[in-house]
Coordinates of C-alpha atoms and ligand atoms in Angstrom, one line a residue:
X1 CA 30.6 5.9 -18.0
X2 CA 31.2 5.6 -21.9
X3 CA 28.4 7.6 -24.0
X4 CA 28.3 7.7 -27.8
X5 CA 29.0 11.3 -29.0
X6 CA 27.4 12.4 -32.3
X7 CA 29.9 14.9 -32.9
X8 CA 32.6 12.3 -32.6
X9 CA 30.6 9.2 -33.6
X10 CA 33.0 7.5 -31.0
X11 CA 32.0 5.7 -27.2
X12 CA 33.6 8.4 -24.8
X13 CA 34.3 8.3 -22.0
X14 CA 31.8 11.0 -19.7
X15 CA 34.1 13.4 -18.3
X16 CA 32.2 16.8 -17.5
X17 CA 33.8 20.1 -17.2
X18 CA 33.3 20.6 -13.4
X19 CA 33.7 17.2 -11.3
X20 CA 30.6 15.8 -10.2
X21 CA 28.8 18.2 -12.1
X22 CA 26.7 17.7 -15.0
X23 CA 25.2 20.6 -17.1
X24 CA 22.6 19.4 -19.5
X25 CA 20.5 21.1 -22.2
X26 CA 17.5 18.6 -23.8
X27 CA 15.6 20.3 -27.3
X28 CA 12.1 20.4 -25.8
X29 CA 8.7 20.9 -28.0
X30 CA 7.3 23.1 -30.2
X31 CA 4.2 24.4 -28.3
X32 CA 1.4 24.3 -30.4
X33 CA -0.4 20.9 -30.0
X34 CA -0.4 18.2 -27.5
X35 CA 2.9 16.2 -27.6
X36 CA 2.9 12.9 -29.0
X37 CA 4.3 9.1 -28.2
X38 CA 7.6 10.1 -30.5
X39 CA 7.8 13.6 -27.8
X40 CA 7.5 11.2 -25.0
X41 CA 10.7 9.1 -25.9
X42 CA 13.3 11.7 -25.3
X43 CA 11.2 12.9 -22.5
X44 CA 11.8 9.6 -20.6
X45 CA 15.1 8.4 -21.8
X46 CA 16.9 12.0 -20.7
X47 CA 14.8 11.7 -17.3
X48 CA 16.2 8.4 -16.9
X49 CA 19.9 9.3 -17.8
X50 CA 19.4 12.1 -15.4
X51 CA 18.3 10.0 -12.6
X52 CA 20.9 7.7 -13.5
X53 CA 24.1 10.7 -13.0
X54 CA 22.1 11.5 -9.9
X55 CA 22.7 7.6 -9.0
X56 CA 26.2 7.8 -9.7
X57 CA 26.5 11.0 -7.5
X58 CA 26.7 13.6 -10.4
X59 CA 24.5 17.1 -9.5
X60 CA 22.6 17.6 -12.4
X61 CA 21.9 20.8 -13.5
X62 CA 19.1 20.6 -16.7
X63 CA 17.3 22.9 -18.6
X64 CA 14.3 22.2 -21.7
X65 CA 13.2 24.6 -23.3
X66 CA 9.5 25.3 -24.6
X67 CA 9.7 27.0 -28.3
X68 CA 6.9 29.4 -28.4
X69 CA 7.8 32.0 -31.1
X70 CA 8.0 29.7 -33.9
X71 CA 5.8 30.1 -37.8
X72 CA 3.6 27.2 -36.8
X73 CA 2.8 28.5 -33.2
X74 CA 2.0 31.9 -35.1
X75 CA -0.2 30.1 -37.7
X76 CA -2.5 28.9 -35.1
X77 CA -3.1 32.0 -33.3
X78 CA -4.0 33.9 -36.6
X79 CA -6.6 31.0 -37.1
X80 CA -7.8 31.0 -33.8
X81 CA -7.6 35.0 -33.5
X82 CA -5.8 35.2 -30.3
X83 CA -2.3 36.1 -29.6
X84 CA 1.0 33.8 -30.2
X85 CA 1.2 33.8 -26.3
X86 CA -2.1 32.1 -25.5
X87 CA -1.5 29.0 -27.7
X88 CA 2.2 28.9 -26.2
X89 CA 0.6 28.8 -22.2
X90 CA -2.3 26.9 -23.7
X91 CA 0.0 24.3 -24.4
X92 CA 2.8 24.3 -22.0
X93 CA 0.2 23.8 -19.2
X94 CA -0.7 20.5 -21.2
X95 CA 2.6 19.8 -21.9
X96 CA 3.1 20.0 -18.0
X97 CA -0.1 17.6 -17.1
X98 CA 1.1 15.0 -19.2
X99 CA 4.6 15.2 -18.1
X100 CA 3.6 15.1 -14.7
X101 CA 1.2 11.7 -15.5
X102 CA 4.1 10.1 -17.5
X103 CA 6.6 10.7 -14.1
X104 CA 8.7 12.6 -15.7
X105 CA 10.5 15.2 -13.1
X106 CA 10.7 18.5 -14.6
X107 CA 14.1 20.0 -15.2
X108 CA 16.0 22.5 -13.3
X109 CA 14.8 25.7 -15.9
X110 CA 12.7 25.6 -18.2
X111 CA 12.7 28.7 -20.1
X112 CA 10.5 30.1 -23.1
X113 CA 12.0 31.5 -26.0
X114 CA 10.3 34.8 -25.3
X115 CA 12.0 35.5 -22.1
X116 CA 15.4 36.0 -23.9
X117 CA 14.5 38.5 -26.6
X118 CA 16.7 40.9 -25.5
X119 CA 19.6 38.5 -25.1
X120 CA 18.9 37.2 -28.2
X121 CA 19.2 40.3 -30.1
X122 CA 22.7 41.0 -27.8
X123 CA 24.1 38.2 -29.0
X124 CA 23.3 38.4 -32.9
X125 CA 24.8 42.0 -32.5
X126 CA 28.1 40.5 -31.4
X127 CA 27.8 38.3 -34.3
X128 CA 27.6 40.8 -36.8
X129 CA 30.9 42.5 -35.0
X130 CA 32.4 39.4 -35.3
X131 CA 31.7 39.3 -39.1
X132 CA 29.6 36.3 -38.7
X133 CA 26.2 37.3 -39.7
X134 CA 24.7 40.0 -42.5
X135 CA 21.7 42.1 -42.2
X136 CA 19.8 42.0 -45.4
X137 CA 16.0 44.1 -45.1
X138 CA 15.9 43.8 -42.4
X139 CA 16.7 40.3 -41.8
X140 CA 20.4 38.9 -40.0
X141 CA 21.4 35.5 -41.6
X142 CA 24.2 33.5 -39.9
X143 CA 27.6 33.3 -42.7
X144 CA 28.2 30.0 -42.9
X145 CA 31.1 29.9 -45.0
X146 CA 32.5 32.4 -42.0
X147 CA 32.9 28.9 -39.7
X148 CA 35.0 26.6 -41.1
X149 CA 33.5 24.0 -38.9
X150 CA 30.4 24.2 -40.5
X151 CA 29.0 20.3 -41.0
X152 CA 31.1 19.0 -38.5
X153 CA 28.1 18.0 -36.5
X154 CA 26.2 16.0 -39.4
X155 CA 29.4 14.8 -40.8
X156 CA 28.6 16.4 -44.0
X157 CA 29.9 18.6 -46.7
X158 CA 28.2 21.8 -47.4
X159 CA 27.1 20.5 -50.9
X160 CA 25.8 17.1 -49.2
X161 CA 23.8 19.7 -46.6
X162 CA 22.4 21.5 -49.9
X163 CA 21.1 18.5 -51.5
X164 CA 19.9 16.4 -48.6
X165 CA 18.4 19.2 -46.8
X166 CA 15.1 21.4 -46.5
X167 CA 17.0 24.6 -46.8
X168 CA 15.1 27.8 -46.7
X169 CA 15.4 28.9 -50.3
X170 CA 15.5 32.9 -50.1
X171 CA 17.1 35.7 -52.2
X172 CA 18.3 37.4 -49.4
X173 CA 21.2 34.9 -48.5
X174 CA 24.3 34.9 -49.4
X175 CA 24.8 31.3 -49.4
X176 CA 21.8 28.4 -49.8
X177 CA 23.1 27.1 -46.1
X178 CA 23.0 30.7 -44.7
X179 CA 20.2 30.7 -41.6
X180 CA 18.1 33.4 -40.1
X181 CA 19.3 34.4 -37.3
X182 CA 16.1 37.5 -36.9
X183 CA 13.5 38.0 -39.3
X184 CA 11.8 40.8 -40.3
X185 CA 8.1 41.3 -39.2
X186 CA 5.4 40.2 -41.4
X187 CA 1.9 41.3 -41.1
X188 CA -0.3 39.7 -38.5
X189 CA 2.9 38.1 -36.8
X190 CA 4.4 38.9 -32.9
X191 CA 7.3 41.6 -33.2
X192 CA 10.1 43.2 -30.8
X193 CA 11.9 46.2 -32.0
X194 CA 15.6 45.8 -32.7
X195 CA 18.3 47.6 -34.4
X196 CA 17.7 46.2 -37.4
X197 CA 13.7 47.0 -37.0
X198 CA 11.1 45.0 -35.9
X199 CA 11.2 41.6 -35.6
X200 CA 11.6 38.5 -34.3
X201 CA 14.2 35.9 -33.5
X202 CA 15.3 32.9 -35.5
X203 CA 14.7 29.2 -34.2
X204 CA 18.1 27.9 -34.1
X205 CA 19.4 31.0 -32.1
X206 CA 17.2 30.6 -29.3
X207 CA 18.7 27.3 -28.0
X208 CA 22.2 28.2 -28.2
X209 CA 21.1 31.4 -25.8
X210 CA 18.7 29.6 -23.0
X211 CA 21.6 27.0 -22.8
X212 CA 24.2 29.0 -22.6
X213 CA 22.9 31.9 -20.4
X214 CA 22.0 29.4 -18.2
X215 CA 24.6 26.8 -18.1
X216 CA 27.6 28.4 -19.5
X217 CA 29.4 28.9 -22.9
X218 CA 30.5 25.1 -22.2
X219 CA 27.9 22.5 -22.1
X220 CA 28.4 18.8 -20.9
X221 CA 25.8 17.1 -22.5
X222 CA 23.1 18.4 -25.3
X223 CA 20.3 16.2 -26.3
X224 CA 17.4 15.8 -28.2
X225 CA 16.2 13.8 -31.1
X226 CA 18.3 12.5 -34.1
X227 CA 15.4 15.0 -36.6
X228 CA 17.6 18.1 -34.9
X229 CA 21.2 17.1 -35.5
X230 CA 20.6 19.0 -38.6
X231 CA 20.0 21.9 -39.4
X232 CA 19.1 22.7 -35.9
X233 CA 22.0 21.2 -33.8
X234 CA 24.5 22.2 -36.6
X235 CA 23.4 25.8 -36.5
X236 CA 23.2 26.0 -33.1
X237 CA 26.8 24.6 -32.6
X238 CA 28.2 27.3 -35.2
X239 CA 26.3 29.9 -33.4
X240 CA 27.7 29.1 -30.6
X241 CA 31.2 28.8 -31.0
X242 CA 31.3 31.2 -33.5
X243 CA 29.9 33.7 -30.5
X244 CA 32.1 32.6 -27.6
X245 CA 35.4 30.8 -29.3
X246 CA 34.7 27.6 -27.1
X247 CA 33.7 24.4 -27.7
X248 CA 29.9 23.9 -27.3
X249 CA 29.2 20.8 -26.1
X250 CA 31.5 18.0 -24.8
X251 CA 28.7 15.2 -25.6
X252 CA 25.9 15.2 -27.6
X253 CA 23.3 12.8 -27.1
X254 CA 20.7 11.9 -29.9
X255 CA 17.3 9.4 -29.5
X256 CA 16.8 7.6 -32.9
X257 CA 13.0 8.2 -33.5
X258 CA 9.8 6.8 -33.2
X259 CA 8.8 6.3 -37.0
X260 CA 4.9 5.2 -38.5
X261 CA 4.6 3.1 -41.6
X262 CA 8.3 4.3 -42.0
X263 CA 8.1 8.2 -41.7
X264 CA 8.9 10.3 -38.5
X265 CA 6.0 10.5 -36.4
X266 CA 5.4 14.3 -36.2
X267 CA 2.9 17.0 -35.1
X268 CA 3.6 18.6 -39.1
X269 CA 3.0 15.4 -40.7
X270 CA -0.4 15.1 -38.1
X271 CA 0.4 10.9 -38.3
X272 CA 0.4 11.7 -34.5
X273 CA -1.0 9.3 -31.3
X274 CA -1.0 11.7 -28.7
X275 CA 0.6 10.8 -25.6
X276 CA -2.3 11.2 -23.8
X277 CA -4.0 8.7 -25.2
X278 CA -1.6 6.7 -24.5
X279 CA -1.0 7.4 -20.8
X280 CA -4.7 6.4 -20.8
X281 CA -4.2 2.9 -22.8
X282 CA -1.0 1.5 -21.8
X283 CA -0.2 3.9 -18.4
X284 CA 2.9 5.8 -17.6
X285 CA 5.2 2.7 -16.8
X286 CA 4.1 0.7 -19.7
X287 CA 5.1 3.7 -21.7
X288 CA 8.5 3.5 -20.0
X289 CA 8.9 0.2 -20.5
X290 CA 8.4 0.4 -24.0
X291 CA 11.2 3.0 -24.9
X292 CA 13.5 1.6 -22.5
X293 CA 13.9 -2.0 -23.3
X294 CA 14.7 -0.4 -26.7
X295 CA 18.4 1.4 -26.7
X296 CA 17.6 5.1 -27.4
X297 CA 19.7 5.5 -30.9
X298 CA 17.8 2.8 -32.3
X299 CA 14.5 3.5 -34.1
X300 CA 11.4 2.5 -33.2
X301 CA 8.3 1.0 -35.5
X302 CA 5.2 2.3 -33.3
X303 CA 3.9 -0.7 -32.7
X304 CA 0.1 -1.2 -30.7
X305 CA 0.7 -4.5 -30.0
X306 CA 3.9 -3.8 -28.8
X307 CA 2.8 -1.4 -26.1
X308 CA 0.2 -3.7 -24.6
X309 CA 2.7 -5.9 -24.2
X310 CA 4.7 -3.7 -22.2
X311 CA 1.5 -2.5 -20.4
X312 CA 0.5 -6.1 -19.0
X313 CA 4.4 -6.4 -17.9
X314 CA 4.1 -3.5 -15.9
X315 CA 0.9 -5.1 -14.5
X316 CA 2.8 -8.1 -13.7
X317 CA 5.8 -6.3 -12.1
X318 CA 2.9 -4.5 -9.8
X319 CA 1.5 -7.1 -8.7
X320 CA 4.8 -9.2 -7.8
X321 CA 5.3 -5.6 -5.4
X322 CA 2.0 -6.1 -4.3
X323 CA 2.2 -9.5 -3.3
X324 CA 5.2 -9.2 -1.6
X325 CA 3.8 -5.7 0.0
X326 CA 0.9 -7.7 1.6
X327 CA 3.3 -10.6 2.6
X328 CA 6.2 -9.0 4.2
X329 CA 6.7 -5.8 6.7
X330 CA 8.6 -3.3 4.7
X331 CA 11.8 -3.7 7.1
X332 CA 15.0 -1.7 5.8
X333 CA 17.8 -4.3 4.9
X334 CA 21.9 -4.4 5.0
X335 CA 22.6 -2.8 1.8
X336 CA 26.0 -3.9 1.6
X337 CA 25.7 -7.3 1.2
X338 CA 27.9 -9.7 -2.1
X339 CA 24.7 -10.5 -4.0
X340 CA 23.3 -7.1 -4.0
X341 CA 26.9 -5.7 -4.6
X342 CA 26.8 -8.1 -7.3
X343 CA 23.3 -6.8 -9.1
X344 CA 24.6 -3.5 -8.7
X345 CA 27.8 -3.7 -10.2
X346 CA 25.9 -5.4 -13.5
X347 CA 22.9 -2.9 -13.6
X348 CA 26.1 -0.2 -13.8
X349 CA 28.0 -1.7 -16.2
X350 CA 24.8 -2.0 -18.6
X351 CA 24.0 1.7 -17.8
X352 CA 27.7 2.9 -18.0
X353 CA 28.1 1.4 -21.7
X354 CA 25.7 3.9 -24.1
X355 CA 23.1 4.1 -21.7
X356 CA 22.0 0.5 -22.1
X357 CA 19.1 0.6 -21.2
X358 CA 17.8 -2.7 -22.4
X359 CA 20.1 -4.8 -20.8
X360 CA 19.3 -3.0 -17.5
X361 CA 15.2 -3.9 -17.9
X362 CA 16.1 -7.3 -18.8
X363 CA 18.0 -7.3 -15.1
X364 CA 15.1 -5.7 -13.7
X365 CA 12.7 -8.7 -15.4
X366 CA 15.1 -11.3 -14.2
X367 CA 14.7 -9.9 -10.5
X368 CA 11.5 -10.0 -10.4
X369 CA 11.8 -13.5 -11.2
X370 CA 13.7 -14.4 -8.3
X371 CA 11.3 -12.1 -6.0
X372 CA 8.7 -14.2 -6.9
X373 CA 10.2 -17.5 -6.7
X374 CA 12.0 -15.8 -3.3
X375 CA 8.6 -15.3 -2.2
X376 CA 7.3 -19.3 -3.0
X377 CA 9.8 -20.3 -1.6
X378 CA 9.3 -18.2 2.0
X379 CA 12.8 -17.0 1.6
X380 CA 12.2 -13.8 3.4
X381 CA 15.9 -12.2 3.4
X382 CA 16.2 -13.2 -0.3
X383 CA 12.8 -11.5 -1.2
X384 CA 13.5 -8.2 1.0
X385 CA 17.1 -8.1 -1.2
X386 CA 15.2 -8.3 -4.3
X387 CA 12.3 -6.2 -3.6
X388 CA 15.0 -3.4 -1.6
X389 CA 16.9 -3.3 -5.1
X390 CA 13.7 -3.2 -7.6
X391 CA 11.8 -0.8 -5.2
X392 CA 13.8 1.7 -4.0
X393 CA 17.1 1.5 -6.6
X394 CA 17.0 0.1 -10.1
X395 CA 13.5 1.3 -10.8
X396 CA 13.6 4.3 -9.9
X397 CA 16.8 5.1 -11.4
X398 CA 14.6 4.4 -14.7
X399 CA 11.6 6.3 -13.4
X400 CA 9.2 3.0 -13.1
X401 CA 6.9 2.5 -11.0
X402 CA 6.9 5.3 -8.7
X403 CA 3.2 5.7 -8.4
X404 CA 2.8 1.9 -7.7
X405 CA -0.8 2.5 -9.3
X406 CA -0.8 4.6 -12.2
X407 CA -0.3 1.9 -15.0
X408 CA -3.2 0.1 -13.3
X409 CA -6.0 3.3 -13.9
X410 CA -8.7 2.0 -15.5
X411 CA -11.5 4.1 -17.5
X412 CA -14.5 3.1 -15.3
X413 CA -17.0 4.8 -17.2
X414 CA -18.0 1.6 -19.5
X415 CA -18.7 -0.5 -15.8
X416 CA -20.9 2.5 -15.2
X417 CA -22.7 2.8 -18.1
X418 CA -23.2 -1.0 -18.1
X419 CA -24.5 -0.9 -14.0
X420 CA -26.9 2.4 -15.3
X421 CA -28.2 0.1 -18.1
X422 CA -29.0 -2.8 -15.9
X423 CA -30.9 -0.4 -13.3
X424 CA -32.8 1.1 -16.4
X425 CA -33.6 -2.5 -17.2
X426 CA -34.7 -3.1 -13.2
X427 CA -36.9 0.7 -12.8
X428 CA -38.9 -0.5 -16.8
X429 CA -39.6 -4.1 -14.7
X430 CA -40.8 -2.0 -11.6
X431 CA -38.3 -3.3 -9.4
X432 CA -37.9 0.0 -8.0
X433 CA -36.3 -1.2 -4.6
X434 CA -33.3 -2.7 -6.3
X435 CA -32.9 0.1 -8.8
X436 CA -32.9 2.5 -5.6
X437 CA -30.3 0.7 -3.4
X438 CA -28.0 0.4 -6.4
X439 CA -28.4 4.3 -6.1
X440 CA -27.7 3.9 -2.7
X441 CA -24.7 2.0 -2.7
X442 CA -23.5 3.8 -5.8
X443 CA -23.9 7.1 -3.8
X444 CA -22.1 5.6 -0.5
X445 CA -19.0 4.7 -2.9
X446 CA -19.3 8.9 -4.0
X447 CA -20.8 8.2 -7.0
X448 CA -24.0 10.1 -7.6
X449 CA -26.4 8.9 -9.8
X450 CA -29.0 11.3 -11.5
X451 CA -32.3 10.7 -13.5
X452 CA -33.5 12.4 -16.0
X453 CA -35.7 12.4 -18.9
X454 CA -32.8 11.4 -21.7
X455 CA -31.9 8.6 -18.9
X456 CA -29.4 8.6 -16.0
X457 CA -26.2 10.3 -15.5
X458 CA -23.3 9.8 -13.3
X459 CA -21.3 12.3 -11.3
X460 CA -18.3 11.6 -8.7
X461 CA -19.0 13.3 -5.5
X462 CA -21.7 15.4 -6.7
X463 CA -19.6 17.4 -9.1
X464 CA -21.8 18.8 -11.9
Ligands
LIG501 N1 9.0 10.8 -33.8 C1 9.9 11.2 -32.9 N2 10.6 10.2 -32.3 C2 11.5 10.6 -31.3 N3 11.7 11.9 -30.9 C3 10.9 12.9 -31.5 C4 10.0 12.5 -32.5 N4 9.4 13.7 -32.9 C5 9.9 14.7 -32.2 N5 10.9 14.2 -31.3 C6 11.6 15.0 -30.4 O1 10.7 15.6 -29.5 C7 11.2 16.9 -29.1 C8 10.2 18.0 -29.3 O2 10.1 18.1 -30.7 P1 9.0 19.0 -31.6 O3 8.2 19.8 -30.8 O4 9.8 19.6 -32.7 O5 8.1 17.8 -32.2 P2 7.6 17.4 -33.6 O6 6.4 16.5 -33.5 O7 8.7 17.0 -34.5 O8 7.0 18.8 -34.1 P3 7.0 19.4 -35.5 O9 6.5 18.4 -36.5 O10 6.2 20.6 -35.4 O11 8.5 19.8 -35.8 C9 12.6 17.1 -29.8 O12 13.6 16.7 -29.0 C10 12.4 16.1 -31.0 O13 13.7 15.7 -31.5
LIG502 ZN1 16.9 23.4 -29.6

């Protein structure tokens, strides 16, 4: 498999460290707000390339991280008076419900920056010893001109960093690209104690500890989107080799972003459609479909139009399955058969180049073409190849359609409301027997139907 490098800016070839093996480290969110449609893209591009190693007979070892001591998470407790932590859990459990409705398998670990405190303070001691970091009131900054590799990441010089970056402009440093590595405490802000008094960590520092406690000082692959190549990837990088004198990361993977009238789309910026709204509109494989007939370094225009698109395809891929589901037995077939061997070798050599994900949808598509004409024509063995490839191999190495129905949910509150109004319409004409066995059957079907003086209400199974 060839995969474009960031640090290189070259197609590689994917060697990892340990045969078979493949450690992987993905950026996850910021938690305090629901994640949005630009979250969810590398959310199901790394699931996919994940499932895809898995394919190939890799093990795949992944963690994501949730970023819960951060200034923003902080903000919102102080206006919501309650502690850092509760806003954190608030929203990891709903970052959890709406990974679990997009499909998206959760990694191996997924750790919280709070866990590793005390590693994180460890390691920032080493890196004082080392002569890579300066405590300054309080505060430890990373010395960037104390790694020569500095940059190497972006492919930048320092002074194109100064210009083109936000850098935190603060007395205290040394050096405009200097980074906290621990800051002091502040009033009304979560602190740990430390030898340099209480405070608390850094963002950048975090990542390189949770990855490499976990997976070693040598990662295979670290991804995330192209917003955190810098500064966070950079400083992450120097942290890290700075800390253990190895190289970081063999491959690191980047998803162009999601962009709205031409700026990132971004929980800061708040010109956010939240994923959940869009589970409901377009469904999880719609979703999917969208981001991956797109190759994940190019950007996307969030496009409405776009999505519904991909939403009735997904419909029409379902209901090819269906068909063929209420047509045929689902008999296992010969697998290794030349046209089959055929598909397979062309879905991997899309996959195998970048990740092409595009290409590999387009296969997908052109199957379920010859399912369907397969299936007009009665050719039975042709249609059991097809469906045995899109069913139980291609798709779900790209994570579609594994709950055959979930791009299919409807919101059938509006059909309610409208059968509610039409019984209203039936009990003010005094046809009282119809409006009651519309109850009735509404009630047989679980639906239970209440009437009150500001009109009638709905409940499924008699929930309140
Ligand atoms: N518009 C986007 N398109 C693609 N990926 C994105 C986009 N926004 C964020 N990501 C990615 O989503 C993951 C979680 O990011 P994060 O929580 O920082 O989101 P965010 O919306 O940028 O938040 P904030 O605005 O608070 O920084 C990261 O891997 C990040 O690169
Ligand atoms: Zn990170």
């Amino acid at each position: 498999m060839f995969l474009k490098n960031t640090l290189t800016g070259r197609l590689e070839k994917f060697e990892p460290l340990e045969p078979n093996v493949v450690r992987m480290y993905v950026c996850g969110p910021t938690v305090y707000g629901l994640i949005h449609v630009g979250n969810a893209r590398p959310m199901i591009v790394f699931d996919a390339l994940r499932r895809y190693f898995e394919y190939r007979n890799y093990r795949v070892i992944m963690v994501q991280n949730f970023t819960d001591i951060d200034d923003k998470i902080i903000n919102r407790a102080n206006e919501w008076g309650v502690d850092f932590e509760e806003v954190a859990e608030t929203f990891i459990q709903e970052y959890w419900r709406d990974a679990s409705a997009l499909g998206i398998r959760a990694a191996n670990f997924t750790p919280k920056t709070s866990d590793f405190v005390p590693e994180i303070i460890d390691a920032i001691e080493q890196l004082i010893r080392k002569g890579h970091a300066y405590v300054v009131d309080g505060d430890v900054y990373f010395d960037v001109k104390s790694f020569p590799k500095y940059g190497e990441l972006s492919h930048r010089s320092l002074d194109e960093m100064i210009a083109g970056a936000r850098v935190e402009v603060s007395e205290k440093k040394r050096f405009a690209l200097d980074f906290a590595l621990w800051k002091a405490a502040k009033p009304k802000e979560p602190a740990w104690n430390s030898p340099w008094g209480k405070g608390r960590p850094g963002w950048h520092i975090e990542c390189t500890i949770m990855s490499t406690k976990l997976l070693g000082s040598t990662l295979d692959i670290h991804a995330g989107g192209e917003d955190l190549i810098f500064p966070h990837h950079e400083n992450e990088k120097a942290q890290s080799e700075a800390l253990t004198g190895k190289p970081f990361v063999r491959y690191w993977l980047h998803n162009a972003l999601v962009r709205i009238s031409g700026d990132k789309m971004s929980k800061s910026l708040g010109n956010i459609f939240v994923l959940r709204e869009a589970l409901k509109k377009f469904g999880a494989d719609g979703l999917k479909l969208y981001f991956l007939s797109k190759h994940y370094r190019s950007p996307i225009d969030f496009s409405i139009e776009s999505l519904e698109a991909n939403a009735k395809a997904a419909r029409r891929v379902l209901e090819t399955f269906k068909r063929f589901e209420s047509k045929f037995s689902l008999i296992p077939v010969p697998k290794n058969e030349p046209w089959m061997n055929e598909q397979r070798q062309k879905f991997i050599e899309a996959l195998d180049n970048d990740f092409n994900t595009p290409e590999a949808i387009a296969q997908i598509f052109e199957l379920v073409g010859f399912l369907n004409r397969f299936m007009d024509e009665s050719n039975e063995e042709g249609a059991l190849r097809a469906y045995h490839l899109l069913r139980r191999e291609f798709c779900p190495v790209l994570g579609l359609f594994e709950a055959g129905t979930r791009s299919e949910e409807t919101d059938v509150d509006p059909l309610l409301r409208l059968i509610l109004d039409v019984r209203k319409e039936l009990r003010e004409r005094k046809l009282y027997d119809l409006a009651d066995s519309i109850r009735n059957r509404l009630k047989s079907l679980g639906i239970e139907v209440r009437d009150t003086r500001e009109g009638s209400t709905y409940s499924f199974h008699g929930e309140v």
